[in-house]
Amino acid sequence: MKIRTKIMLGFLILALMLAVAGAFSIYELRAVGSSVQALLDDNYRSITAAKSMTEALEREDSGMLLLLSGKWKEGRETLRTADKKFIEALETAANNLTIKGEKACVEKISKAYKEYSMLWDQPIVNTPREGNLGWYFKDAHQSFKNVKAAVQELMALNDQAMYETASDLKNRAHRAVMPGVIAILSALVFTILFNYFVNIYIVNPILLLIKSIDNFLNKGEPISVKMDSDDELADLAASVTSLTAMVKTSEDKS
Amino acid sequence: MRPQLIIRNIGFVLLFNAVFLFFSAAVSAVNGDSALVPLLYSAVVTALIGAFPVVFVPSVENIHNDEGLAIVVGGWLLSSLIGALPYIMWGDPFTLTNAWFESVSGFTTTGSSILTDIEALPLGLLLWRSTTHWIGGIGIIVFMLAVTPTSGQVAMILYKNEISSLAVENFRYRTRKIFQILLIVYVGLTALETICLIFAGMGVFDAITHAFATIATGGFSPRNSSIAYFNSPLIEGIIIVFMILSGIHFALIFLGITENIKKIWKSVIVRYYLAALAIGSILVSINIWGGMYENFREALRYGVFQVVSLGTSTGFATADTSIWPGFSKLILIFFSLQCACAGSTSGGIKIDRVLVLWKRIISHFSKLKHPKAVVAIKLDRTVIDASVVEAGLLYIVIYLCVVFISSLILAFMGVDIMSAFSGSVAAMGNVGPGFGAVGSFSNFGMLPATGKWVLSIVMLLGRLEIFGLLLFLFNRLIR
């Protein structure tokens, strides 16, 4: 192989090593970006929906207590707005089923909420239920707690998924950084290796050739440099040997 | 010494490793797992660094013995280093120390792991982990020589430095033929075991990785509970047969298949090897019967598997031997020290040397009785040269010294004595599991980082049969 090709190969390898490291880092960083987006889209949206449902539920519980205390208008108004908010949040959660077990969780909330809303949908004011705290604690509050437990389950499920995604993000960030680190270390090793080979196969033969020429010029010693490689330097050594042999012959003749 | 020639040959070793890294990366890509980038980048870097000296440095027809030694030791060290790259890049739980330990353990076919949850690893990385066993089992250099065109003289010097000195004595073929025999037997046994395991109900991936680990007498399993995961006497039976076969001199297996199967049985070494395994299995089975297992069949099933697993330096597990009685543990420690035959993929002192020691003791008694008698030491009707006997005995002494020193260092670091001693025995013999905290169902993850480095050096000393690594490290001093 010729010197030109060898040197070019050395630089090509160095460039390739760095380019591939860069490409892999970009690939992993893009994956990190996607993971962050997925974290926001998939888990954070569901957690926000679960929080809204909990808030709406608390409001509905207040509305129920207002009805029990005979305040029909305030109670119904509170229930109506809270119900709207809960349904909206539930729909958001139902349209964002991204993790295993989430569908079952949303169905459980839906079923529990249907049972709960049936309790406050029926007339309360001016009925035997008005002021009946026994009914409230036995049926209404129990049903409220069931819905709340199901919503908290959804939140815990998404919290767990969020934690796992965050751990995965940490690993992906590590994988994005590592090609760069390894590329730097490899490039260092490679540079030392390259430098060593350049010395052994290019610089040293040139020095040897120079020394031989000096010896020829000063002491008249014949040039006979043996090259290990089959490249331009070997051709140069052969040419110099021929040249000096010719010079020697012509000197001898004259 | 010509460093450029050493670098050129190590370049071939790196290229060879890169091929397997690319293969693991391909599996990772097909599976779509998270090990793709670590494996692919490691493969690219290894291929580029390996290819450069191969292209730049012109080939030569001859190398010196010390250059051969440097190529072999350098090849093992660099293979272990690049083997650790995918682990380091993949991340938790692989710190630099853990990745190096896992890689050395893989290449030296030790099979000790730092992993608590092996099944959490992506498929591509698990394949690479088993592949390190398979490459290291036959010997990186032998593998490389078998597939690359190398001059006979260069190959012979590398081969002599790579393989057990006793196995070199036992071979009577030309170098190229030796490589062919080794490769045919090695690949043949691996393929045969894979097929048998698939027929026994194992999945293809599990079958391939377990076959890699069995034939290399490694012990890495992609399952947390090793072979116990399958709870199948048929699978255990198949693995026992192949572990035993992998512990026999490969040239004998080749002769047995191509010429006459009786040739295997005619070998004194093989007869002793099989008899020792049989006696050990029976003793352990009787010892664990009643106390550990209610019926003898159960005791025999687990007893035989564990004795063969440690007695061949494989290290697979079907039972937690850490809770077995002291007698069984001692028997298992004896097998972890002795291991199987020279010329196989097994580690340890090796049966050939144990027999030489035994015959030397007998000859010593004969000499005491008849001082003027000339007593020759014979193995398989061949007179063993006095220098080979001396080297064998010296090896056993140094081997035990290394185990003792390693145990001492680990004990100094606060590791309990059973874990320190059995862990050192397991590392030196390239067996894998020890007892106590480093038992068959435990791992080496809890050891201090320095302890892991010590054990990884011990693994390399065991794999390179002590003298190789010591001579490489203290070359100038010894001169």
XYZ file of C-alpha atoms in Angstrom:
733
model
C 0.000 0.000 0.000
C 1.292 3.465 -0.899
C 2.101 6.119 1.727
C -0.575 8.439 0.402
C -3.240 5.737 0.890
C -1.899 4.804 4.331
C -2.023 8.383 5.607
C -5.411 8.960 4.066
C -6.658 5.744 5.649
C -5.429 6.887 9.046
C -7.273 10.180 8.832
C -10.316 8.498 7.331
C -10.531 6.086 10.255
C -10.171 8.946 12.722
C -12.873 10.941 10.958
C -15.148 7.915 10.670
C -14.784 7.118 14.351
C -15.786 10.641 15.326
C -18.543 10.865 12.720
C -20.124 7.599 13.804
C -19.886 8.664 17.462
C -21.619 11.911 16.537
C -24.312 10.076 14.578
C -25.009 7.679 17.440
C -25.109 10.537 19.956
C -27.600 12.411 17.765
C -29.694 9.253 17.419
C -29.762 8.720 21.177
C -30.383 12.427 21.888
C -33.335 12.399 19.494
C -34.615 9.351 21.348
C -34.212 11.275 24.604
C -36.254 14.096 23.072
C -38.976 11.655 22.021
C -38.984 10.151 25.507
C -39.463 13.588 27.067
C -42.323 14.280 24.654
C -43.830 10.871 25.416
C -43.471 11.546 29.116
C -45.427 14.784 28.737
C -47.962 13.433 26.278
C -48.645 10.066 27.807
C -48.210 10.315 31.527
C -48.381 13.961 32.493
C -51.717 14.469 30.643
C -53.258 11.498 32.466
C -51.939 12.716 35.813
C -53.428 16.193 35.193
C -56.741 14.585 34.217
C -56.691 12.502 37.407
C -56.034 15.649 39.474
C -58.964 17.411 37.756
C -61.199 14.423 38.478
C -60.209 14.484 42.150
C -60.926 18.212 42.385
C -64.280 17.765 40.616
C -65.153 14.932 42.958
C -64.386 17.088 46.008
C -66.678 19.773 44.574
C -69.412 17.228 43.959
C -69.092 16.054 47.546
C -69.574 19.682 48.656
C -72.561 19.977 46.322
C -74.051 16.847 47.866
C -73.628 18.331 51.372
C -75.308 21.564 50.178
C -78.280 19.514 48.953
C -78.407 17.640 52.251
C -78.562 20.957 54.067
C -81.537 22.010 51.882
C -79.737 24.467 49.610
C -81.087 23.122 46.313
C -79.970 25.891 43.953
C -76.361 26.180 45.151
C -76.073 22.431 45.483
C -77.345 21.635 41.963
C -75.191 24.388 40.424
C -72.055 23.059 42.162
C -72.859 19.495 41.084
C -73.547 20.505 37.476
C -70.255 22.373 36.992
C -68.221 19.707 38.849
C -69.856 16.913 36.833
C -68.988 18.704 33.581
C -65.382 19.076 34.735
C -65.201 15.422 35.808
C -66.627 14.109 32.499
C -64.170 16.252 30.527
C -61.228 14.958 32.564
C -62.463 11.390 32.273
C -62.714 11.771 28.495
C -59.142 13.119 28.414
C -57.960 10.082 30.367
C -59.999 7.702 28.185
C -58.429 9.186 25.033
C -54.909 8.873 26.444
C -54.581 5.161 27.115
C -50.826 4.645 26.749
C -49.764 2.242 29.455
C -50.673 -1.301 30.351
C -53.619 -1.464 32.783
C -54.697 2.122 32.115
C -57.805 1.087 30.154
C -59.071 -1.109 32.983
C -58.399 1.701 35.426
C -60.410 4.245 33.393
C -63.283 1.752 33.015
C -63.273 1.255 36.780
C -63.490 5.035 37.331
C -66.300 5.309 34.802
C -68.301 2.533 36.460
C -67.738 3.881 40.002
C -68.638 7.409 38.893
C -71.857 6.234 37.240
C -72.917 4.677 40.563
C -71.949 7.838 42.459
C -73.700 10.258 40.089
C -76.899 8.183 40.285
C -76.956 8.969 44.018
C -76.902 12.754 43.620
C -78.946 12.748 40.391
C -82.086 11.727 42.301
C -84.029 14.328 44.322
C -82.593 14.985 47.783
C -84.081 18.308 48.886
C -87.591 17.907 50.339
C -87.172 14.142 50.501
C -86.385 11.914 53.534
C -82.705 12.123 52.489
C -82.501 15.845 53.292
C -80.440 16.184 56.479
C -80.008 12.395 56.629
C -76.312 12.110 57.547
C -76.683 8.382 58.108
C -77.576 7.907 54.400
C -74.765 10.258 53.408
C -72.050 8.359 55.289
C -73.404 4.900 54.478
C -74.090 5.298 50.746
C -73.049 8.649 49.256
C -69.678 9.129 50.949
C -68.747 5.463 50.462
C -69.519 5.762 46.747
C -67.503 9.004 46.612
C -64.522 7.210 48.221
C -64.774 4.377 45.657
C -64.499 6.820 42.747
C -61.669 8.693 44.453
C -59.749 5.428 45.055
C -60.121 4.483 41.382
C -58.858 7.925 40.290
C -55.882 7.640 42.663
C -55.117 4.242 41.156
C -54.930 5.873 37.730
C -52.646 8.544 39.103
C -50.341 5.964 40.780
C -50.172 3.965 37.560
C -49.056 7.031 35.608
C -46.675 8.113 38.395
C -44.973 4.723 38.175
C -44.791 4.924 34.369
C -43.394 8.443 34.654
C -40.693 7.210 37.057
C -39.788 4.379 34.677
C -39.640 6.756 31.711
C -37.420 9.095 33.743
C -35.076 6.160 34.555
C -35.035 5.227 30.894
C -34.220 8.856 30.068
C -31.231 8.678 32.427
C -29.988 5.538 30.664
C -30.561 7.053 27.220
C -28.689 10.195 28.201
C -25.811 7.952 29.346
C -25.914 6.134 26.002
C -25.926 9.459 24.157
C -22.817 10.624 26.002
C -20.823 7.373 25.922
C -20.083 7.197 22.151
C -18.470 10.626 22.484
C -16.389 9.542 25.478
C -15.305 6.332 23.775
C -14.605 8.187 20.532
C -12.310 10.609 22.382
C -10.433 7.789 24.124
C -10.235 5.688 20.949
C -9.088 8.695 18.935
C -6.331 9.280 21.504
C -5.180 5.656 21.300
C -5.473 5.752 17.543
C -3.470 8.973 17.282
C -0.639 7.430 19.327
C -0.775 4.317 17.146
C -0.843 6.363 13.948
C 2.069 8.479 15.128
C 4.030 5.336 16.019
C 3.434 3.796 12.592
C 4.312 7.033 10.801
C 7.579 7.061 12.735
C 8.362 3.400 12.085
C 7.330 3.204 8.431
C 7.828 6.749 7.118
C 10.088 8.904 9.315
C 12.650 6.242 10.288
C 13.204 5.000 6.687
C 13.652 8.619 5.519
C 16.217 9.208 8.298
C 17.933 5.966 7.373
C 18.034 7.010 3.748
C 19.435 10.441 4.653
C 22.106 8.795 6.820
C 23.026 6.419 4.013
C 23.292 9.270 1.515
C 25.490 11.215 3.972
C 27.696 8.166 4.424
C 27.925 7.825 0.657
C 28.825 11.462 0.213
C 31.269 11.683 3.107
C 32.752 8.204 3.307
C 31.891 6.796 -0.070
C 29.996 3.880 1.485
C 27.558 2.221 -0.961
C 23.870 2.749 -0.296
C 21.864 -0.337 0.505
C 18.710 0.482 2.414
C 16.234 -2.360 2.959
C 12.638 -1.245 3.325
C 10.027 -3.385 5.094
C 7.121 -1.885 3.193
C 6.265 -1.839 -0.486
C 5.530 1.864 -0.991
C 6.964 5.102 -2.417
C 9.827 4.991 0.115
C 10.876 1.561 -1.115
C 10.829 2.964 -4.685
C 12.824 6.005 -3.522
C 15.390 3.807 -1.770
C 15.724 1.677 -4.901
C 16.115 4.796 -7.084
C 18.702 6.334 -4.737
C 20.624 3.048 -4.652
C 20.626 2.929 -8.480
C 21.567 6.594 -8.704
C 24.475 6.266 -6.276
C 25.612 3.101 -8.056
C 25.609 5.061 -11.338
C 27.490 7.961 -9.738
C 30.006 5.505 -8.277
C 30.468 3.812 -11.665
C 30.983 7.117 -13.469
C 33.392 8.252 -10.724
C 35.343 5.005 -11.082
C 35.475 5.451 -14.869
C 36.724 9.019 -14.614
C 10.817 -7.464 20.147
C 8.958 -5.799 17.241
C 5.935 -3.970 18.711
C 4.468 -3.260 15.259
C 4.146 -6.993 14.570
C 2.479 -7.545 17.929
C 0.050 -4.707 17.181
C -0.667 -6.123 13.707
C -1.581 -9.546 15.099
C -3.653 -8.054 17.899
C -5.391 -6.105 15.117
C -6.536 -9.448 13.689
C -7.871 -10.427 17.124
C -9.818 -7.158 17.311
C -11.235 -7.642 13.817
C -12.301 -11.122 14.813
C -14.109 -9.759 17.885
C -15.702 -7.040 15.759
C -17.383 -9.683 13.580
C -19.128 -11.134 16.620
C -20.007 -7.662 17.896
C -21.635 -6.868 14.539
C -23.577 -10.120 14.752
C -24.842 -9.278 18.263
C -25.747 -5.771 17.022
C -27.730 -7.344 14.164
C -29.687 -9.460 16.647
C -30.258 -6.338 18.719
C -31.516 -4.474 15.634
C -33.911 -7.270 14.698
C -35.164 -7.404 18.271
C -35.381 -3.598 18.449
C -33.741 -3.478 21.862
C -31.720 -0.793 23.623
C -28.338 -2.498 23.121
C -28.140 -1.619 19.411
C -26.103 1.585 19.740
C -23.671 0.206 22.376
C -23.048 -2.951 20.331
C -22.867 -1.272 16.929
C -20.552 1.518 18.038
C -18.307 -0.947 19.883
C -18.172 -3.029 16.704
C -17.305 -0.012 14.540
C -14.564 1.236 16.888
C -13.106 -2.276 17.287
C -13.145 -2.884 13.533
C -11.497 0.465 12.739
C -8.760 0.167 15.393
C -8.190 -3.473 14.430
C -8.098 -2.883 10.688
C -5.550 -0.065 10.764
C -2.449 -2.022 11.901
C -3.460 -4.967 9.707
C -3.393 -2.670 6.677
C -0.465 -0.479 7.717
C 2.020 -3.078 8.967
C 3.365 -5.505 6.373
C 3.043 -9.210 7.221
C 6.081 -11.298 8.206
C 6.885 -14.966 7.881
C 8.330 -15.424 11.365
C 7.877 -14.154 14.891
C 9.899 -14.743 18.055
C 8.597 -16.587 21.081
C 8.393 -13.455 23.274
C 6.481 -11.684 20.486
C 4.079 -14.635 20.364
C 3.569 -14.415 24.108
C 2.903 -10.665 23.880
C 0.377 -11.235 21.068
C -1.492 -13.874 23.069
C -1.567 -11.933 26.353
C -2.224 -8.629 24.575
C -4.983 -10.274 22.554
C -6.700 -11.509 25.702
C -6.356 -8.192 27.514
C -7.581 -6.113 24.578
C -10.421 -8.529 23.847
C -11.529 -8.192 27.464
C -11.297 -4.414 27.154
C -13.321 -4.135 23.960
C -15.681 -6.804 25.315
C -16.468 -4.411 28.148
C -17.328 -1.519 25.781
C -20.949 -2.525 25.064
C -21.578 -2.983 28.792
C -20.037 0.388 29.702
C -22.032 2.104 26.962
C -25.281 0.399 27.970
C -24.980 1.760 31.523
C -26.425 0.784 34.891
C -25.459 -1.622 36.543
C -22.271 -1.669 34.458
C -19.694 0.658 35.944
C -16.175 0.439 34.486
C -15.218 -2.171 37.113
C -18.388 -4.222 36.651
C -18.121 -4.140 32.851
C -14.462 -5.235 32.948
C -15.290 -8.024 35.424
C -18.193 -9.299 33.312
C -16.106 -9.159 30.131
C -13.060 -10.922 31.640
C -15.378 -13.482 33.214
C -16.937 -14.065 29.782
C -13.746 -14.366 27.747
C -11.960 -16.506 30.332
C -15.102 -18.721 30.441
C -15.369 -18.219 34.182
C -19.056 -17.329 34.210
C -19.011 -15.285 37.431
C -21.408 -12.385 37.116
C -22.046 -9.088 38.842
C -25.649 -9.031 37.588
C -28.598 -9.376 39.937
C -31.273 -9.248 37.259
C -29.814 -10.901 34.155
C -33.179 -11.096 32.398
C -33.438 -7.274 32.461
C -30.611 -7.099 29.912
C -31.585 -6.660 26.252
C -31.324 -9.706 23.979
C -28.400 -8.333 21.952
C -26.311 -7.747 25.059
C -27.180 -11.195 26.424
C -26.036 -12.711 23.139
C -22.750 -10.774 23.288
C -22.294 -11.955 26.893
C -22.638 -15.592 25.800
C -20.546 -14.993 22.679
C -17.585 -13.852 24.813
C -17.717 -17.343 26.343
C -17.796 -18.994 22.958
C -14.886 -16.951 21.587
C -12.853 -17.431 24.764
C -13.656 -21.117 25.164
C -11.515 -22.395 22.348
C -9.071 -19.522 22.795
C -9.261 -16.210 20.951
C -5.951 -16.793 19.208
C -6.727 -20.374 18.181
C -10.057 -19.214 16.806
C -8.340 -16.400 14.915
C -5.616 -18.689 13.565
C -8.198 -21.179 12.381
C -9.957 -18.629 10.221
C -7.137 -16.360 9.045
C -4.296 -17.274 6.700
C -1.185 -17.273 8.878
C 2.199 -18.766 8.174
C 2.859 -22.140 9.856
C 5.732 -20.876 11.987
C 3.793 -17.842 13.266
C 0.749 -20.029 13.953
C 2.769 -22.591 15.901
C 4.376 -19.996 18.171
C 1.032 -18.313 18.861
C -0.628 -21.678 19.388
C 2.011 -22.858 21.889
C 1.534 -19.690 23.900
C -2.234 -19.900 23.770
C -3.080 -23.482 24.648
C -2.362 -25.486 27.805
C 1.239 -26.729 27.760
C 0.008 -30.241 28.505
C -2.352 -30.189 25.553
C 0.535 -29.178 23.292
C 2.379 -32.275 24.507
C -0.663 -34.418 23.760
C -1.272 -33.244 20.205
C 0.471 -35.134 17.457
C -0.836 -33.352 14.378
C 0.470 -30.535 12.220
C -0.540 -27.030 13.299
C -3.139 -26.444 10.574
C -4.690 -29.839 11.255
C -4.885 -29.055 14.996
C -6.874 -25.888 14.278
C -9.187 -27.782 11.978
C -9.775 -30.487 14.595
C -10.410 -27.954 17.349
C -12.789 -25.952 15.209
C -14.696 -28.963 13.872
C -15.187 -30.451 17.343
C -16.004 -27.082 18.901
C -18.519 -25.942 16.307
C -19.910 -29.465 15.910
C -20.568 -29.905 19.628
C -22.146 -26.431 19.852
C -24.480 -27.123 16.916
C -25.403 -30.553 18.227
C -26.197 -29.286 21.719
C -28.273 -26.401 20.335
C -30.384 -28.851 18.331
C -30.783 -31.205 21.306
C -31.843 -28.360 23.603
C -34.389 -27.083 21.067
C -35.858 -30.584 20.806
C -35.984 -30.722 24.623
C -38.241 -27.679 24.618
C -35.853 -24.763 25.043
C -36.372 -21.610 22.967
C -33.910 -20.988 20.115
C -32.186 -18.053 21.845
C -31.868 -19.914 25.142
C -30.619 -23.025 23.327
C -27.905 -21.120 21.444
C -26.688 -19.135 24.448
C -26.689 -22.173 26.731
C -24.859 -24.236 24.095
C -22.236 -21.456 23.806
C -21.784 -21.498 27.582
C -21.727 -25.308 27.869
C -19.204 -26.102 25.148
C -16.958 -23.251 26.299
C -17.434 -24.571 29.887
C -18.395 -20.990 30.731
C -21.598 -20.909 32.711
C -23.293 -17.632 31.720
C -27.031 -18.213 31.444
C -29.482 -15.585 30.191
C -31.780 -16.683 33.032
C -31.590 -15.386 36.605
C -31.888 -18.866 38.083
C -29.569 -20.476 35.500
C -30.630 -23.996 34.421
C -32.988 -24.275 37.421
C -35.300 -21.921 35.464
C -36.252 -24.717 33.075
C -36.855 -27.321 35.827
C -36.496 -30.060 33.211
C -34.565 -33.287 33.881
C -34.238 -33.789 30.097
C -32.567 -30.403 29.583
C -30.340 -31.008 32.597
C -29.415 -34.449 31.190
C -28.461 -33.001 27.804
C -26.369 -30.278 29.417
C -24.626 -32.846 31.680
C -23.639 -34.939 28.632
C -22.262 -31.925 26.754
C -20.475 -30.560 29.827
C -18.718 -33.925 30.191
C -17.833 -33.997 26.477
C -16.478 -30.436 26.647
C -14.143 -31.522 29.419
C -12.441 -34.157 27.239
C -9.386 -33.468 25.066
C -10.847 -32.338 21.727
C -8.369 -34.391 19.691
C -9.588 -37.512 21.517
C -13.195 -36.682 20.677
C -12.125 -36.185 17.061
C -10.309 -39.540 17.063
C -13.277 -41.219 18.724
C -15.650 -39.919 16.047
C -13.431 -40.398 12.991
C -11.636 -43.614 13.950
C -12.866 -45.604 16.907
C -15.027 -44.495 19.826
C -13.089 -46.905 22.091
C -10.036 -44.648 21.757
C -11.694 -42.170 24.112
C -12.219 -44.826 26.757
C -8.667 -46.163 26.332
C -7.243 -42.890 27.630
C -6.252 -43.162 31.317
C -6.964 -39.454 31.717
C -10.528 -39.811 30.439
C -11.097 -42.909 32.567
C -9.914 -41.074 35.680
C -11.978 -38.009 34.691
C -15.192 -40.001 34.318
C -14.534 -42.119 37.421
C -13.848 -39.008 39.520
C -17.069 -37.370 38.334
C -19.043 -40.568 39.037
C -17.595 -41.055 42.534
C -17.991 -37.360 43.358
C -21.617 -37.373 42.154
C -22.488 -40.429 44.260
C -20.800 -39.061 47.383
C -22.511 -35.681 47.081
C -25.885 -37.277 46.282
C -25.685 -39.527 49.358
C -24.623 -36.560 51.486
C -27.512 -34.309 50.424
C -30.066 -37.144 50.468
C -32.362 -36.868 53.477
C -31.128 -33.535 54.796
C -31.654 -31.522 51.607
C -33.767 -33.766 49.383
C -36.286 -36.316 50.583
C -35.840 -38.970 47.899
C -32.608 -40.252 46.397
C -33.678 -39.536 42.800
C -33.933 -35.823 43.585
C -30.611 -35.876 45.430
C -28.975 -37.686 42.504
C -30.473 -35.256 39.973
C -29.082 -32.170 41.703
C -25.909 -33.867 42.981
C -24.809 -35.106 39.558
C -25.559 -31.789 37.869
C -23.621 -29.696 40.352
C -20.616 -32.057 40.472
C -20.391 -32.217 36.667
C -20.981 -28.452 36.374
C -18.119 -27.566 38.732
C -15.975 -30.575 37.772
C -15.893 -29.381 34.172
C -15.500 -25.701 35.219
C -18.823 -24.809 33.590
C -20.623 -23.326 36.573
C -24.310 -23.729 35.645
C -26.646 -24.198 38.598
C -29.788 -26.161 39.330
C -29.538 -25.864 43.110
C -28.204 -23.464 45.726
C -25.068 -25.322 46.792
C -24.294 -22.669 49.403
C -26.803 -24.310 51.721
C -25.508 -27.861 51.109
C -23.633 -29.679 53.898
C -19.924 -29.025 54.437
C -18.886 -32.433 53.043
C -20.567 -31.722 49.702
C -19.053 -28.260 49.603
C -15.566 -29.707 50.120
C -16.092 -32.248 47.344
C -17.279 -29.454 45.049
C -14.258 -27.307 45.987
C -11.990 -30.246 45.109
C -13.640 -30.481 41.675
C -13.385 -26.694 41.240
C -9.637 -27.001 41.787
C -9.120 -30.100 39.651
C -11.559 -29.495 36.730
C -11.286 -31.533 33.512
C -8.729 -32.625 30.879
C -6.042 -30.578 29.128
C -6.888 -29.901 25.477
C -10.516 -29.191 26.370
C -12.146 -25.849 27.089
C -12.039 -26.519 30.821
C -9.992 -24.515 33.328
C -8.496 -25.460 36.689
C -5.375 -27.458 37.518
C -6.507 -30.122 35.027
C -6.702 -33.856 35.463
C -3.512 -34.481 33.494
C -1.482 -32.599 36.112
C -3.324 -34.238 39.005
C -2.427 -37.631 37.500
C 1.173 -36.536 36.985
C 1.298 -35.476 40.643
C -0.193 -38.800 41.731
C 2.273 -40.797 39.604
C 5.137 -38.654 40.886
C 4.150 -39.502 44.469
C 4.045 -43.232 43.580
C 7.428 -43.000 41.829
C 8.838 -41.216 44.881
C 7.736 -44.107 47.096
C 9.254 -46.577 44.624
C 12.511 -44.658 44.751
C 12.469 -44.749 48.548
C 11.992 -48.514 48.389
C 14.461 -49.080 45.535
C 16.893 -46.109 45.583
C 18.748 -47.235 42.471
C 15.661 -47.893 40.366
C 14.924 -45.694 37.359
C 11.192 -44.985 37.590
C 9.646 -43.368 34.552
C 6.328 -41.532 34.808
C 3.903 -42.665 32.137
C 0.533 -41.358 31.030
C -1.391 -43.312 28.395
C 1.716 -45.490 27.836
C 3.775 -42.407 27.009
C 6.764 -41.565 29.148
C 6.399 -38.044 30.447
C 9.560 -36.010 30.222
C 11.039 -34.982 33.591
C 10.814 -31.295 32.632
C 7.086 -31.686 31.900
C 6.581 -33.388 35.272
C 8.502 -30.622 37.025
C 6.555 -27.908 35.189
C 3.298 -29.661 36.104
C 4.152 -29.873 39.797
C 5.389 -26.290 39.829
C 2.147 -25.221 38.189
C 0.093 -26.860 40.943
C 2.163 -25.151 43.645
C 1.919 -21.699 42.026
C -1.778 -22.287 41.300
C -2.510 -22.920 44.975
C -0.326 -19.946 45.975
C -2.344 -17.640 43.716
C -5.593 -18.968 45.225
C -4.223 -18.391 48.715
C -2.985 -14.856 47.990
C -6.248 -13.915 46.273
C -8.250 -15.279 49.243
C -6.026 -13.327 51.599
C -6.562 -10.051 49.696
C -10.332 -10.562 49.579
C -10.447 -11.452 53.278
C -8.455 -8.288 54.018
C -11.169 -6.312 52.232
C -13.756 -7.723 54.616
C -15.127 -10.544 52.469
C -16.023 -13.583 54.602
C -13.531 -16.443 54.436
C -15.808 -18.932 52.626
C -16.733 -16.402 49.928
C -13.115 -15.223 49.628
C -11.642 -18.721 49.302
C -14.340 -20.302 47.133
C -14.553 -17.146 44.990
C -10.795 -17.284 44.410
C -10.907 -21.015 43.606
C -13.791 -20.380 41.196
C -11.993 -17.464 39.519
C -8.643 -19.253 39.205
C -10.260 -22.403 37.821
C -12.566 -20.336 35.568
C -15.423 -22.203 37.215
C -17.819 -19.373 38.076
C -19.788 -19.807 41.264
C -18.272 -20.352 44.690
C -20.046 -20.650 48.011
C -21.316 -18.236 50.637
C -22.060 -14.788 49.255
C -20.765 -15.814 45.809
C -22.807 -19.045 45.611
C -24.521 -20.636 42.633
C -27.643 -18.457 42.947
C -25.808 -15.320 44.085
C -23.434 -13.015 42.228
C -20.165 -11.142 42.625
C -21.820 -7.707 42.517
C -21.479 -7.136 46.263
C -17.678 -7.537 46.246
C -15.649 -4.345 46.693
C -14.434 -2.853 43.388
C -10.794 -3.696 44.178
C -11.847 -7.274 44.910
C -13.422 -7.506 41.452
C -10.172 -6.288 39.850
C -8.188 -8.841 41.865
C -10.513 -11.649 40.787
C -10.409 -10.546 37.155
C -6.593 -10.774 37.217
C -6.910 -14.205 38.842
C -9.316 -15.272 36.065
C -6.787 -14.183 33.426
C -3.967 -15.951 35.296
C -6.057 -19.131 35.337
C -7.025 -18.869 31.669
C -3.478 -18.168 30.505
C -2.181 -20.916 32.809
C -0.248 -18.527 35.072
C 3.122 -18.557 33.334
C 1.921 -16.738 30.210
C 0.634 -13.655 32.023
C 3.463 -13.617 34.589
C 6.118 -13.936 31.908
C 4.465 -11.120 29.943
C 4.235 -8.820 32.982
C 7.688 -9.539 34.399
C 9.504 -10.267 31.153
C 12.337 -7.820 31.796
C 12.761 -8.840 35.443
C 12.905 -12.549 34.562
C 15.516 -11.875 31.928
